[in-house]
Tab-separated table of C-alpha atoms in Angstrom:
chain	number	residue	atom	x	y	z
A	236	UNK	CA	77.440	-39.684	-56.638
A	237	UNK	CA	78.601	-38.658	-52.955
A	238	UNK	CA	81.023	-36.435	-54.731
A	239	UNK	CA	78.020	-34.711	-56.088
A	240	UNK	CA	75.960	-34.471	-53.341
A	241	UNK	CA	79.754	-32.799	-51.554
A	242	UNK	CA	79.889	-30.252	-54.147
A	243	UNK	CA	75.780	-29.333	-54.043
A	244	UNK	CA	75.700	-28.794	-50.282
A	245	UNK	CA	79.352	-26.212	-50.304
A	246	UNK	CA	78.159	-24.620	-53.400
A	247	UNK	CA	74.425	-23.807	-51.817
A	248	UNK	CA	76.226	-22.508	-48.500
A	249	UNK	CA	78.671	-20.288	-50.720
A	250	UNK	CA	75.574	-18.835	-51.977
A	251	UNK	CA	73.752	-18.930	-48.537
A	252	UNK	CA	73.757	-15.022	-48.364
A	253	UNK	CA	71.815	-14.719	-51.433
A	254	UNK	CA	69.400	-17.070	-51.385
A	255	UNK	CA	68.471	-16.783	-47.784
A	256	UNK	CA	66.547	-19.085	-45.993
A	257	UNK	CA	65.529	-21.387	-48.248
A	258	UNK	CA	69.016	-22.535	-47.968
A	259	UNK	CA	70.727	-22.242	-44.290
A	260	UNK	CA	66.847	-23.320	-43.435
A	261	UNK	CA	66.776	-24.234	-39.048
A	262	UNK	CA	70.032	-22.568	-39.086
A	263	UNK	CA	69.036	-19.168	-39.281
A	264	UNK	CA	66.132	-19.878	-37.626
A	265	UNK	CA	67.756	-20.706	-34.848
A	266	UNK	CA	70.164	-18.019	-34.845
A	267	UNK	CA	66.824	-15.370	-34.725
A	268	UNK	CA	65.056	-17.380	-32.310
A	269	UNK	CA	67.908	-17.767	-29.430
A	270	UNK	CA	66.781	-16.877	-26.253
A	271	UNK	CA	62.786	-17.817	-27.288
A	272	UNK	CA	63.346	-21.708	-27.526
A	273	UNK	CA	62.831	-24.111	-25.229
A	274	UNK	CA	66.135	-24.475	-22.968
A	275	UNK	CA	65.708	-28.107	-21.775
A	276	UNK	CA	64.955	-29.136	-25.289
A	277	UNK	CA	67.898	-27.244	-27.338
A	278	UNK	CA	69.896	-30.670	-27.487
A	279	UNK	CA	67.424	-32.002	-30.221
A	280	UNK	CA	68.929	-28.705	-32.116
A	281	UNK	CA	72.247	-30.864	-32.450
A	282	UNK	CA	69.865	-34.219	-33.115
A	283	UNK	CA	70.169	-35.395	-29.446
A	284	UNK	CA	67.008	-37.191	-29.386
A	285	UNK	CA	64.905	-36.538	-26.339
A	286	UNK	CA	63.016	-39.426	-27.112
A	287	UNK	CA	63.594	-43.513	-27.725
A	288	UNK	CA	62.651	-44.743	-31.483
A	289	UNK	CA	59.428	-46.792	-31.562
A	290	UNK	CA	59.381	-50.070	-32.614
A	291	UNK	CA	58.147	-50.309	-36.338
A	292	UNK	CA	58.343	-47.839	-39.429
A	293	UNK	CA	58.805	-44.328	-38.819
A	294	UNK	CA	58.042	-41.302	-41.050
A	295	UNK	CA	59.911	-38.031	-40.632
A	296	UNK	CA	57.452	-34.923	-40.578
A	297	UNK	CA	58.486	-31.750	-41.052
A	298	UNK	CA	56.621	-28.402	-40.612
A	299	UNK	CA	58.540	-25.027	-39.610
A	300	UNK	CA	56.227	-22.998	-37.882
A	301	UNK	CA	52.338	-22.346	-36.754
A	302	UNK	CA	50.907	-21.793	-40.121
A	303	UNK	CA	53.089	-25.084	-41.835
A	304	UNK	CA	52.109	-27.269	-38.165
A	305	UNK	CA	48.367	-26.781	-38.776
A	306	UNK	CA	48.249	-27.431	-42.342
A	307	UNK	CA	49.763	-30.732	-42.057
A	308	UNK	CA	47.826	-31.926	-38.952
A	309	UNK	CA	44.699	-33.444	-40.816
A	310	UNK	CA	47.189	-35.400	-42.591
A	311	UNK	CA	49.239	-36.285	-39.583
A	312	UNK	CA	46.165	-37.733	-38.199
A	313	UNK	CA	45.117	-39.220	-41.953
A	314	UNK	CA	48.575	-41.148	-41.608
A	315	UNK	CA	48.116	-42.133	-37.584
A	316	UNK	CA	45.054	-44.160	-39.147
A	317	UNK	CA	47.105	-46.626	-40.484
A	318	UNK	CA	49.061	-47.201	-37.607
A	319	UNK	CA	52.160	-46.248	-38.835
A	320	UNK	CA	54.996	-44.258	-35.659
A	321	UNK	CA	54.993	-40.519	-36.657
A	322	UNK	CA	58.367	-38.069	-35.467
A	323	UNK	CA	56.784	-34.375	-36.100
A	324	UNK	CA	59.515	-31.859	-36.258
A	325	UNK	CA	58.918	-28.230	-35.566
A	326	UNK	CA	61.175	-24.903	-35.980
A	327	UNK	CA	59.474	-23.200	-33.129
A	328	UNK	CA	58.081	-23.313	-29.393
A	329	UNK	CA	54.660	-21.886	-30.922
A	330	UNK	CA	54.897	-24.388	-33.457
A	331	UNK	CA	55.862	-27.049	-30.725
A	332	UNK	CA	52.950	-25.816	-28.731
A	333	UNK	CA	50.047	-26.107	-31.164
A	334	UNK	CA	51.343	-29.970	-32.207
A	335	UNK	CA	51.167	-30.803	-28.615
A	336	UNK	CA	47.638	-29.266	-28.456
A	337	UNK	CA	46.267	-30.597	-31.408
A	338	UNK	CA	48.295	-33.832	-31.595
A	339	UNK	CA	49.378	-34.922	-27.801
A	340	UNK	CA	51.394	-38.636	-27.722
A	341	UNK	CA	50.065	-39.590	-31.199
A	342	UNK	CA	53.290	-38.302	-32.213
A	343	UNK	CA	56.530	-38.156	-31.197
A	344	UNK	CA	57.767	-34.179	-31.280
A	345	UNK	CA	61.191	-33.596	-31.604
A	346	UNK	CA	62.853	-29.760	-32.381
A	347	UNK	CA	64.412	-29.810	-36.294
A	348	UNK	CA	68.053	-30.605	-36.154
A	349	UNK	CA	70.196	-27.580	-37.703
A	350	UNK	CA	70.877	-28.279	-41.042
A	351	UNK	CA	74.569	-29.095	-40.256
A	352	UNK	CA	75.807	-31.808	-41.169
A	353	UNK	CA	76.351	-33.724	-37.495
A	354	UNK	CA	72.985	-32.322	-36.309
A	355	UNK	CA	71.449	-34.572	-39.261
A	356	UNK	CA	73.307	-37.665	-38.994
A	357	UNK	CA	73.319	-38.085	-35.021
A	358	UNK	CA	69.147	-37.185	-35.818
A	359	UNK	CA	68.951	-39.968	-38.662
A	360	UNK	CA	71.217	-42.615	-37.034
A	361	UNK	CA	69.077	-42.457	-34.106
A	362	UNK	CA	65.388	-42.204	-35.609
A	363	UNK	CA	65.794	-43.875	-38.821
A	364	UNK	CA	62.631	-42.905	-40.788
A	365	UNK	CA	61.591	-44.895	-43.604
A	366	UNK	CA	59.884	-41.676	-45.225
A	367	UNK	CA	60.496	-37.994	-45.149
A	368	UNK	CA	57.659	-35.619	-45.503
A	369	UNK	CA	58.695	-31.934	-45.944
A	370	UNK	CA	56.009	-28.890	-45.519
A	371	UNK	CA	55.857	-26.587	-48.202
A	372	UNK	CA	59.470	-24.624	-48.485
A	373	UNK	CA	61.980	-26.113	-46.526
A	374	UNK	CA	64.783	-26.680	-48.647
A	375	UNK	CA	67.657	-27.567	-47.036
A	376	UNK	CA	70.859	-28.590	-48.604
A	377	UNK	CA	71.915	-30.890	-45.892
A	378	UNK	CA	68.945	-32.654	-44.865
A	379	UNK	CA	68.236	-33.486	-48.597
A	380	UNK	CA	71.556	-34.871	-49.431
A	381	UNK	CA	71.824	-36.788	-46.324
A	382	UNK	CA	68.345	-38.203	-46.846
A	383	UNK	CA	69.211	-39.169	-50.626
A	384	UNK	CA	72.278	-41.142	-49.133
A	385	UNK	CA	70.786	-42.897	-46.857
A	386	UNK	CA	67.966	-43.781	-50.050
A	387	UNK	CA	65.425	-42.398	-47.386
A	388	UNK	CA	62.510	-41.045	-49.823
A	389	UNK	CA	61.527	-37.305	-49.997
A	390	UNK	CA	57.971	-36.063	-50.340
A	391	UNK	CA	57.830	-32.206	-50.432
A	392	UNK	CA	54.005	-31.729	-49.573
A	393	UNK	CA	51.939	-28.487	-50.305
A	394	UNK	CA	55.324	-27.194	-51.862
A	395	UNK	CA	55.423	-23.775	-52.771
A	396	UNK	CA	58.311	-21.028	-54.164
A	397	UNK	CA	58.120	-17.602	-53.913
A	398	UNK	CA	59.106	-15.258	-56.489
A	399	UNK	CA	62.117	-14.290	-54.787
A	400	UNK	CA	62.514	-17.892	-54.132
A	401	UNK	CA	62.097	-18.902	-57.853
A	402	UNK	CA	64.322	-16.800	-59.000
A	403	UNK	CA	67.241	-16.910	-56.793
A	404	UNK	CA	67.064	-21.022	-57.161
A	405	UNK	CA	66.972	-20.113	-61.147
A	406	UNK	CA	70.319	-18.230	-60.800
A	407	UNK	CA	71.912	-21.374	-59.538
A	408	UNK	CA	70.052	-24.183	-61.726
A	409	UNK	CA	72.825	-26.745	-61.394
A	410	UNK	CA	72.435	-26.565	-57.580
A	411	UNK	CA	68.887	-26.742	-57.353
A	412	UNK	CA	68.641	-29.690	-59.869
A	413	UNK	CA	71.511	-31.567	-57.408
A	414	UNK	CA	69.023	-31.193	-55.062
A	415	UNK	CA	65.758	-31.561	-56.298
A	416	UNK	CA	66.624	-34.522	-57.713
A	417	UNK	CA	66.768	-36.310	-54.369
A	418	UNK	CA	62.950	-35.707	-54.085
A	419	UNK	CA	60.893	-38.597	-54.543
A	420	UNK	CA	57.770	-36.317	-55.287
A	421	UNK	CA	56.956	-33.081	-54.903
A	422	UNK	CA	53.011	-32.327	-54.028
A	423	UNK	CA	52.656	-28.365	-55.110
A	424	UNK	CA	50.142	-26.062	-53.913
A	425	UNK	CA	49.451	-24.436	-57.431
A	426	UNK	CA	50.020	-25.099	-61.075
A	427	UNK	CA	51.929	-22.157	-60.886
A	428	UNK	CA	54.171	-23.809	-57.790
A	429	UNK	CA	54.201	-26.763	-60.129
A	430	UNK	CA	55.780	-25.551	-63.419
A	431	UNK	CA	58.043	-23.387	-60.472
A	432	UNK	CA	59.683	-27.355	-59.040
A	433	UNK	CA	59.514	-28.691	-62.470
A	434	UNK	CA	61.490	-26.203	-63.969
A	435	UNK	CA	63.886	-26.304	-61.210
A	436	UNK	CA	64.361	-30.341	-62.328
A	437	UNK	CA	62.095	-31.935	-59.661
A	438	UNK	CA	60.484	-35.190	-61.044
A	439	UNK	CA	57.514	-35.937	-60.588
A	440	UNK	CA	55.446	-33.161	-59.568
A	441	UNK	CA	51.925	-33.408	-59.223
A	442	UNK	CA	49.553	-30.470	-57.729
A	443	UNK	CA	47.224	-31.049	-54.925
A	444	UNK	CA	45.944	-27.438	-53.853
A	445	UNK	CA	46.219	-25.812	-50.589
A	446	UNK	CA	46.548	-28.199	-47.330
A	447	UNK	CA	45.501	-25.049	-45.042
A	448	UNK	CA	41.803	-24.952	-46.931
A	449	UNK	CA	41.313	-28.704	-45.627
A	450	UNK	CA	42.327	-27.486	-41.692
A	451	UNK	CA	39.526	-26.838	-39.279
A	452	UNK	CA	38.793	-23.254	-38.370
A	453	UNK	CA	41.194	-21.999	-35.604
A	454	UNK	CA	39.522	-23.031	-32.017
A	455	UNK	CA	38.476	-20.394	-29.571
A	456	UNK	CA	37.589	-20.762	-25.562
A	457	UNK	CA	33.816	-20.386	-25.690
A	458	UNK	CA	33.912	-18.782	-22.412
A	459	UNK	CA	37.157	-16.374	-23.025
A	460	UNK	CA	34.705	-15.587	-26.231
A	461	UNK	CA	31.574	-14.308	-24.720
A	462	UNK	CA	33.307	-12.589	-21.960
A	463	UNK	CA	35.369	-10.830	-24.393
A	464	UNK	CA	31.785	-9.902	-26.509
A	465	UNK	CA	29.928	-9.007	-23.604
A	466	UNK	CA	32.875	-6.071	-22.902
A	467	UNK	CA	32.409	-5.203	-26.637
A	468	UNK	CA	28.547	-5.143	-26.625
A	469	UNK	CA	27.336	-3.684	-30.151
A	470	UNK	CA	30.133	-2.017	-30.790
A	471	UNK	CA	31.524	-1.874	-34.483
A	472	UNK	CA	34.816	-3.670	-34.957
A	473	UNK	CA	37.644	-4.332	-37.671
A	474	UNK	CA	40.848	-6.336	-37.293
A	475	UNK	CA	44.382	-6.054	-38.511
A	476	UNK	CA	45.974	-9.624	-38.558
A	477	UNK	CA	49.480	-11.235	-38.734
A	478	UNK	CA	50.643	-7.522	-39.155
A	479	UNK	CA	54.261	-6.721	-39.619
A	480	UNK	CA	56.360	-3.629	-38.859
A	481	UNK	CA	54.337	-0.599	-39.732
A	482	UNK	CA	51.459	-2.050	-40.702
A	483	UNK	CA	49.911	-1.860	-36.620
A	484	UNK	CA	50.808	2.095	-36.709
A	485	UNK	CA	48.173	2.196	-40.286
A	486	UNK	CA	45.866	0.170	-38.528
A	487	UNK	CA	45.915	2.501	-35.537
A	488	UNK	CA	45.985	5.743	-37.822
A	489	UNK	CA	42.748	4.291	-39.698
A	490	UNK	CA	41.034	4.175	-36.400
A	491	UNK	CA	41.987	7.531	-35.807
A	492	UNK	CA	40.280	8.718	-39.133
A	493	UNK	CA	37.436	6.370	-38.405
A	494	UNK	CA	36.423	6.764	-35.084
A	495	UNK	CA	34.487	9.964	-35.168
A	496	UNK	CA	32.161	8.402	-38.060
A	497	UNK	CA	31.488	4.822	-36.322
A	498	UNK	CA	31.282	5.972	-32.593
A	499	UNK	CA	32.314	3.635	-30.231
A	500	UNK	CA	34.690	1.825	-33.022
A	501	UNK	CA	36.977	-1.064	-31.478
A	502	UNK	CA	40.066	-1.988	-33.594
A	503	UNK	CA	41.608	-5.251	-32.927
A	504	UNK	CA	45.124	-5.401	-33.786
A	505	UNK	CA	47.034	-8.899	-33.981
A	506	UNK	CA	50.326	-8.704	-34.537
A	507	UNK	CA	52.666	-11.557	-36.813
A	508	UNK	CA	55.408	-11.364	-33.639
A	509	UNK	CA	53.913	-10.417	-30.086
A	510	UNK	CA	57.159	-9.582	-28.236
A	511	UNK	CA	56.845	-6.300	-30.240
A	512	UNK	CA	53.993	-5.589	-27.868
A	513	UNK	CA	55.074	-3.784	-25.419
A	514	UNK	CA	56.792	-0.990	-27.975
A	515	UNK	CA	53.747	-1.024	-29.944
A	516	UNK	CA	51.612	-0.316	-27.078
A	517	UNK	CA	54.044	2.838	-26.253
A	518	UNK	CA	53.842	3.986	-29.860
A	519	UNK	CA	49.765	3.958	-29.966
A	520	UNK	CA	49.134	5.015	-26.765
A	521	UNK	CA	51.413	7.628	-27.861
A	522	UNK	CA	49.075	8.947	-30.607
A	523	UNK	CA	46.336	9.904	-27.631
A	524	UNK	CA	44.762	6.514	-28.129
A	525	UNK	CA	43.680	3.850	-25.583
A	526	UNK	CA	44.970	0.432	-25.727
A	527	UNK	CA	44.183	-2.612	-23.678
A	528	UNK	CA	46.556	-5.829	-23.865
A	529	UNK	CA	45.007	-9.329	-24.411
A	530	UNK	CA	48.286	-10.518	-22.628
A	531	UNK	CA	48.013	-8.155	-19.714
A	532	UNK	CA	44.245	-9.081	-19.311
A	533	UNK	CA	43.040	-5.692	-19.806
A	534	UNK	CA	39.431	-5.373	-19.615
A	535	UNK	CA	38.356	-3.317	-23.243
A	536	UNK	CA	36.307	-0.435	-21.705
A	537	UNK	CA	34.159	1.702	-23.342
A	538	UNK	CA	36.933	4.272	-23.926
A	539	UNK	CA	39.158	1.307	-25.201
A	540	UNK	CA	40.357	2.676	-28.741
A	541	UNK	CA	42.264	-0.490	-29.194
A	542	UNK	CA	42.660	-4.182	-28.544
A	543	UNK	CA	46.098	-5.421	-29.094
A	544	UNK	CA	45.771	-9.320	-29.515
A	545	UNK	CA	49.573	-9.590	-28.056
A	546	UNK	CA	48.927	-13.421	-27.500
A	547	UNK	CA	49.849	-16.834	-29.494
A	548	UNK	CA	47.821	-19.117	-30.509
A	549	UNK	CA	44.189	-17.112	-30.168
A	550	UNK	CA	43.525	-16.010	-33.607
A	551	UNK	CA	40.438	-17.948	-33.431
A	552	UNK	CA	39.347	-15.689	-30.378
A	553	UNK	CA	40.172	-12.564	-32.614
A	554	UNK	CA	38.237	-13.153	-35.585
A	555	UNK	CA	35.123	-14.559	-34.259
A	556	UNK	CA	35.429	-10.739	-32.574
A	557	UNK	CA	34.915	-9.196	-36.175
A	558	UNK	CA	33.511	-9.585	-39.402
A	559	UNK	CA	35.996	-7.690	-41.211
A	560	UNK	CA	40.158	-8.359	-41.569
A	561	UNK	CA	42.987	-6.938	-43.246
A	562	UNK	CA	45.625	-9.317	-43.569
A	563	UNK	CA	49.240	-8.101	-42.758
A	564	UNK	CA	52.715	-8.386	-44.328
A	565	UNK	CA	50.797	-7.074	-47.185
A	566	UNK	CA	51.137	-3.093	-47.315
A	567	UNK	CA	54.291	-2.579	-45.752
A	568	UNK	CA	56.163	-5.723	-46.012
A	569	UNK	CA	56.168	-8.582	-48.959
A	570	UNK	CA	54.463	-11.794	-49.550
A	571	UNK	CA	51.261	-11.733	-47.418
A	572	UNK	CA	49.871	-13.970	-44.639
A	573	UNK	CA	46.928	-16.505	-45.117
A	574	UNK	CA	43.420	-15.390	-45.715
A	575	UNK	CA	42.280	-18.731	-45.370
A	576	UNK	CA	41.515	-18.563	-41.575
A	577	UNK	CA	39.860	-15.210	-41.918
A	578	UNK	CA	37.488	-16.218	-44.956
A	579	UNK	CA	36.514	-19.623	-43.266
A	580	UNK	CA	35.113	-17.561	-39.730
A	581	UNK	CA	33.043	-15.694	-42.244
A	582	UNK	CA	34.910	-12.588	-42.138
A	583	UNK	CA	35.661	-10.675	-45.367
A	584	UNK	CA	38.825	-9.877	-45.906
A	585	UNK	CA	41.255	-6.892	-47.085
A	586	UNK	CA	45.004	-7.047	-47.689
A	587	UNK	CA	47.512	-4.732	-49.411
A	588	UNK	CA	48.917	-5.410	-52.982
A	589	UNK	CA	52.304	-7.777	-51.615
A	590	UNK	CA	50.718	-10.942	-51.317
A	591	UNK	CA	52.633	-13.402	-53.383
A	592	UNK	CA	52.748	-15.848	-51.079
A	593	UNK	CA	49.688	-16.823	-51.228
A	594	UNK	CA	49.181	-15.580	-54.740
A	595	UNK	CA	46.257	-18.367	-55.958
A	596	UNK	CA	44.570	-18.022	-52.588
A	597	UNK	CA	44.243	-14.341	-52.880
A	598	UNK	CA	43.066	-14.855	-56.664
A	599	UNK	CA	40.476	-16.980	-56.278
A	600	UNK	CA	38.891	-15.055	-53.500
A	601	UNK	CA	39.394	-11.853	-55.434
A	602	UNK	CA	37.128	-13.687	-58.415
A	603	UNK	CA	34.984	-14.417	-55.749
A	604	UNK	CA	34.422	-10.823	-54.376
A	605	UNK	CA	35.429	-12.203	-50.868
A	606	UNK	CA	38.361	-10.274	-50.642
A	607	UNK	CA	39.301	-6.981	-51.425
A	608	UNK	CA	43.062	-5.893	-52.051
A	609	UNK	CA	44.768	-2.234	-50.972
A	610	UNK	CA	46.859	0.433	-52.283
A	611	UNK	CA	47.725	2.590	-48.932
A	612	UNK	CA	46.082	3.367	-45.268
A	613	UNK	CA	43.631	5.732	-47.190
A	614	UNK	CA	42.170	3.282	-49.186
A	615	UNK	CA	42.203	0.745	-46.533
A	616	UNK	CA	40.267	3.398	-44.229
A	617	UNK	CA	37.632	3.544	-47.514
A	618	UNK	CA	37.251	0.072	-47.550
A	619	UNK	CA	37.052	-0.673	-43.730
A	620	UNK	CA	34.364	2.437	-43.607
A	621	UNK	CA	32.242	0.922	-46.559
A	622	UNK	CA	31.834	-1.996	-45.046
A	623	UNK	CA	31.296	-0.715	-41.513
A	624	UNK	CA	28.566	1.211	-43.304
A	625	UNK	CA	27.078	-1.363	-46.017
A	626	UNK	CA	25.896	-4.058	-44.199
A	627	UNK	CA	24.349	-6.345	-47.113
A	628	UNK	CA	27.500	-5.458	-48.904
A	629	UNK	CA	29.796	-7.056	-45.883
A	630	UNK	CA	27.335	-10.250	-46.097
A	631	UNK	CA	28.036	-10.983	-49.098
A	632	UNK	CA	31.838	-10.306	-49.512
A	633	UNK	CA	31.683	-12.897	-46.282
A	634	UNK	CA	29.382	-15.483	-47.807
A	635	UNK	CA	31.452	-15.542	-50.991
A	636	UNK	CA	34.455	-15.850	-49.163
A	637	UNK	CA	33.384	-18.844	-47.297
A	638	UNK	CA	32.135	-20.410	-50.339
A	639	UNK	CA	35.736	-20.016	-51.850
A	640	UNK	CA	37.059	-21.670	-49.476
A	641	UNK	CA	34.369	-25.030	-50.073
A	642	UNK	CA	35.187	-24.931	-53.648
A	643	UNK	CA	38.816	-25.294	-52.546
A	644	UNK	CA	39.093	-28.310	-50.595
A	645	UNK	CA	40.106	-31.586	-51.665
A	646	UNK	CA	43.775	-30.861	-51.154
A	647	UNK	CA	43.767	-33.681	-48.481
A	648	UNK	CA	43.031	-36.549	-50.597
A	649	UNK	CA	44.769	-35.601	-53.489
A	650	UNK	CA	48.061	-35.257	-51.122
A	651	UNK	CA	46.864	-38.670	-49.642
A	652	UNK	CA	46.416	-40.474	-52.739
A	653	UNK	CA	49.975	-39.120	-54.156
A	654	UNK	CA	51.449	-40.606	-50.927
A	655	UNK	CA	49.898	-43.725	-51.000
A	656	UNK	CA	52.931	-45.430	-52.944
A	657	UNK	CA	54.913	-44.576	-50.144
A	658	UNK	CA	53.176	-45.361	-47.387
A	659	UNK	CA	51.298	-48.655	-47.790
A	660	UNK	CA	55.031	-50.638	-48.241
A	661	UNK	CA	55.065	-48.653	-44.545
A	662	UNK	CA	51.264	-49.338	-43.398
A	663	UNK	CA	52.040	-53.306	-44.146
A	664	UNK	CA	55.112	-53.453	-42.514
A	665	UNK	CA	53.948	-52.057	-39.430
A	666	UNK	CA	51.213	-55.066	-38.701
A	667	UNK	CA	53.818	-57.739	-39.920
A	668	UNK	CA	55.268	-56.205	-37.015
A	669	UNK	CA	52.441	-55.998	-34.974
A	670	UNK	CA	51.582	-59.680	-35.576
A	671	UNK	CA	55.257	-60.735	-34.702
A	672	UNK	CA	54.839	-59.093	-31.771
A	673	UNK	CA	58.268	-57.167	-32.186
């Protein structure tokens, strides 16, 4: 069998180029990230634990970045309940960042090993989890196949593939079913994900829906709020969130065609990756209009054309700003971004046509008439000036929205109850423990 697992892990590097991340996972994370991560921490990047094991069971919890780290918290905490030790790996300093804020010393938070072979060993020999829990798509050759030797079980929770995902996996079917096979479960978001991991030769797969419709609403400072709202008075506002490359220059271009017809218009742009900031504050100021930095301070005026959210970790600040959102990495780049967090703070919500990603989320809010998708910046100027104009119209795109989002919960306890096999063993072992004293 360990000739097997040999073979999987060099043929899904060979074909690292093609099927991108999914594969080389924390690797090429880490290669984009250097410089950004945390310098006194990067030894956990080789599994140099920062940290001594706890006494007792441990489960291994992994979520990449922001969007994966708040989904799974609720069932971080769900898990905590039973007193079972919890190691929380992250991808990112943001992601590191909101665990500590949200989770403090419940957990243990280590940085994800690269998905190297000594990385994972020196990280297993010294933690020695009794469970691995995976977030959504982080499939990583490595990581599985030292897991499955080491008979460690594998739970891939609100598991979802792309299309490109699908279909590169599908070009290499004896490598993904090597690998898929060391999964103990797999928990997808969406029949759709389902059939996706079944067809792939995961066993069993059951679907739980969306962990990210069972998260609380994104906090906000109260105070930084109404400061913020008292600059902005009764102004009319829109927001462009989680917007990649290009998308921030439409955003600023519908403004432009907007402004004259809603005077006194504020447009809130958030980009996906703040350090482009300080060029995308160039390139609108640029077109003749005025921008003020959330990360400067920058009080919005009255001639302030444009507030560039260039911060992490406020998007609850941004949309309790507005009551209407296009969501990015939709019109100029591929896949989408959530429209969860948007739709839950009652905000109704626009996006281009590329949202795959988050293909059933987008679907059922589209049935709903709380969202609205996109072909190009003029029709996303139409749509943001409708609903500038059409109040009872906005209401109700936000009110069915919100009810979407009720309809879809439950993921939780569905994951919960899939897990359960794996985690009582766990949950009892941990007070024999407790009563031994040891």
């Amino acid at each position: 069998m360990s000739e097997r697992w040999a073979r999987a892990a060099l043929t899904a590097y060979r074909y690292a180029g093609a099927v991108a991340y999914p594969l080389v996972g924390p690797y090429v994370a880490w290669r984009a990230s250097r410089g950004k991560e945390d310098r006194a921490r990067r030894r956990e990047r080789y599994g140099v634990a920062g940290r001594p094991r706890p006494v007792g069971p441990v489960i291994w919890i992994h979520a990449a970045s922001v969007g994966e780290t708040i989904a799974v918290v609720p069932l971080v905490e769900s898990i905590l309940d039973y007193g079972v030790n919890i190691v929380l790996t992250t991808g990112t300093v943001t992601s590191a960042k909101v665990a500590d804020e949200r989770l403090g010393d419940r957990i243990i938070h280590q940085y994800v090993p690269l998905d190297l072979k000594p990385a994972v060993s020196r990280f297993l020999d010294h933690w020695r989890p009794e469970l691995a829990i995976i977030a959504e798509s982080e499939i990583w050759p490595m990581t599985i196949l030292e897991l499955g030797a080491r008979n460690v079980p594998q739970v891939l929770v609100n598991g979802r593939l792309s299309d490109r995902s699908f279909l590169s996996w599908k070009k290499r079917a004896s490598v993904a079913e090597a690998l898929f096979e060391n999964l103990a479960h797999v928990i997808a978001q969406s029949d759709v994900d389902g059939e996706r991991f079944r067809a792939l030769g995961a066993r069993p797969v059951t679907v739980s829906g969306n962990l990210k419709v069972d998260t609380n609403p994104p906090p906000v400072d109260e105070r930084v709020l109404a400061t913020l709202q008292r600059q902005i008075g009764g102004r009319p506002t829109w927001a462009a969130i989680s917007t990649h490359d290009g998308e921030e220059v439409v955003a600023a271009e519908v403004h432009a065609s907007l402004h004259k017809r809603h005077h006194g218009l504020l447009t809130i742009i958030v980009p996906r990756h703040p350090d482009r900031a300080g060029a995308l504050a160039a390139q609108i100021s640029g077109m003749g209009l005025t921008v003020a930095r959330r990360s400067k301070g920058d009080r919005i005026s009255p001639d302030t054309d444009i507030l560039l959210g260039d911060t992490i970790g406020e998007m609850g600040l941004y949309l309790r700003l507005t009551e209407i959102a296009f969501v990015g990495r939709s019109l100029t780049s591929q896949g989408g971004q959530n429209p969860l967090e948007p739709a839950m703070l009652e905000t109704a919500v626009l996006a281009g046509r590329n949202v795959q990603n988050f293909r059933e989320a987008y679907q059922r809010l589209l049935d709903s008439g709380g969202a609205k998708l996109v072909r190009d910046r003029d029709m996303l100027a139409g749509a943001v000036n409708f609903l500038l104009t059409n109040e009872v119209a906005r209401h109700e795109m936000i009110a069915a929205g919100a009810a979407t989002v009720d309809e879809m919960r439950g993921a939780l306890a569905r994951t919960l109850k899939s897990l359960e096999p794996y985690i009582q063993p766990l949950v009892v072992k941990a007070r024999l423990k407790g009563a031994n004293g040891r």
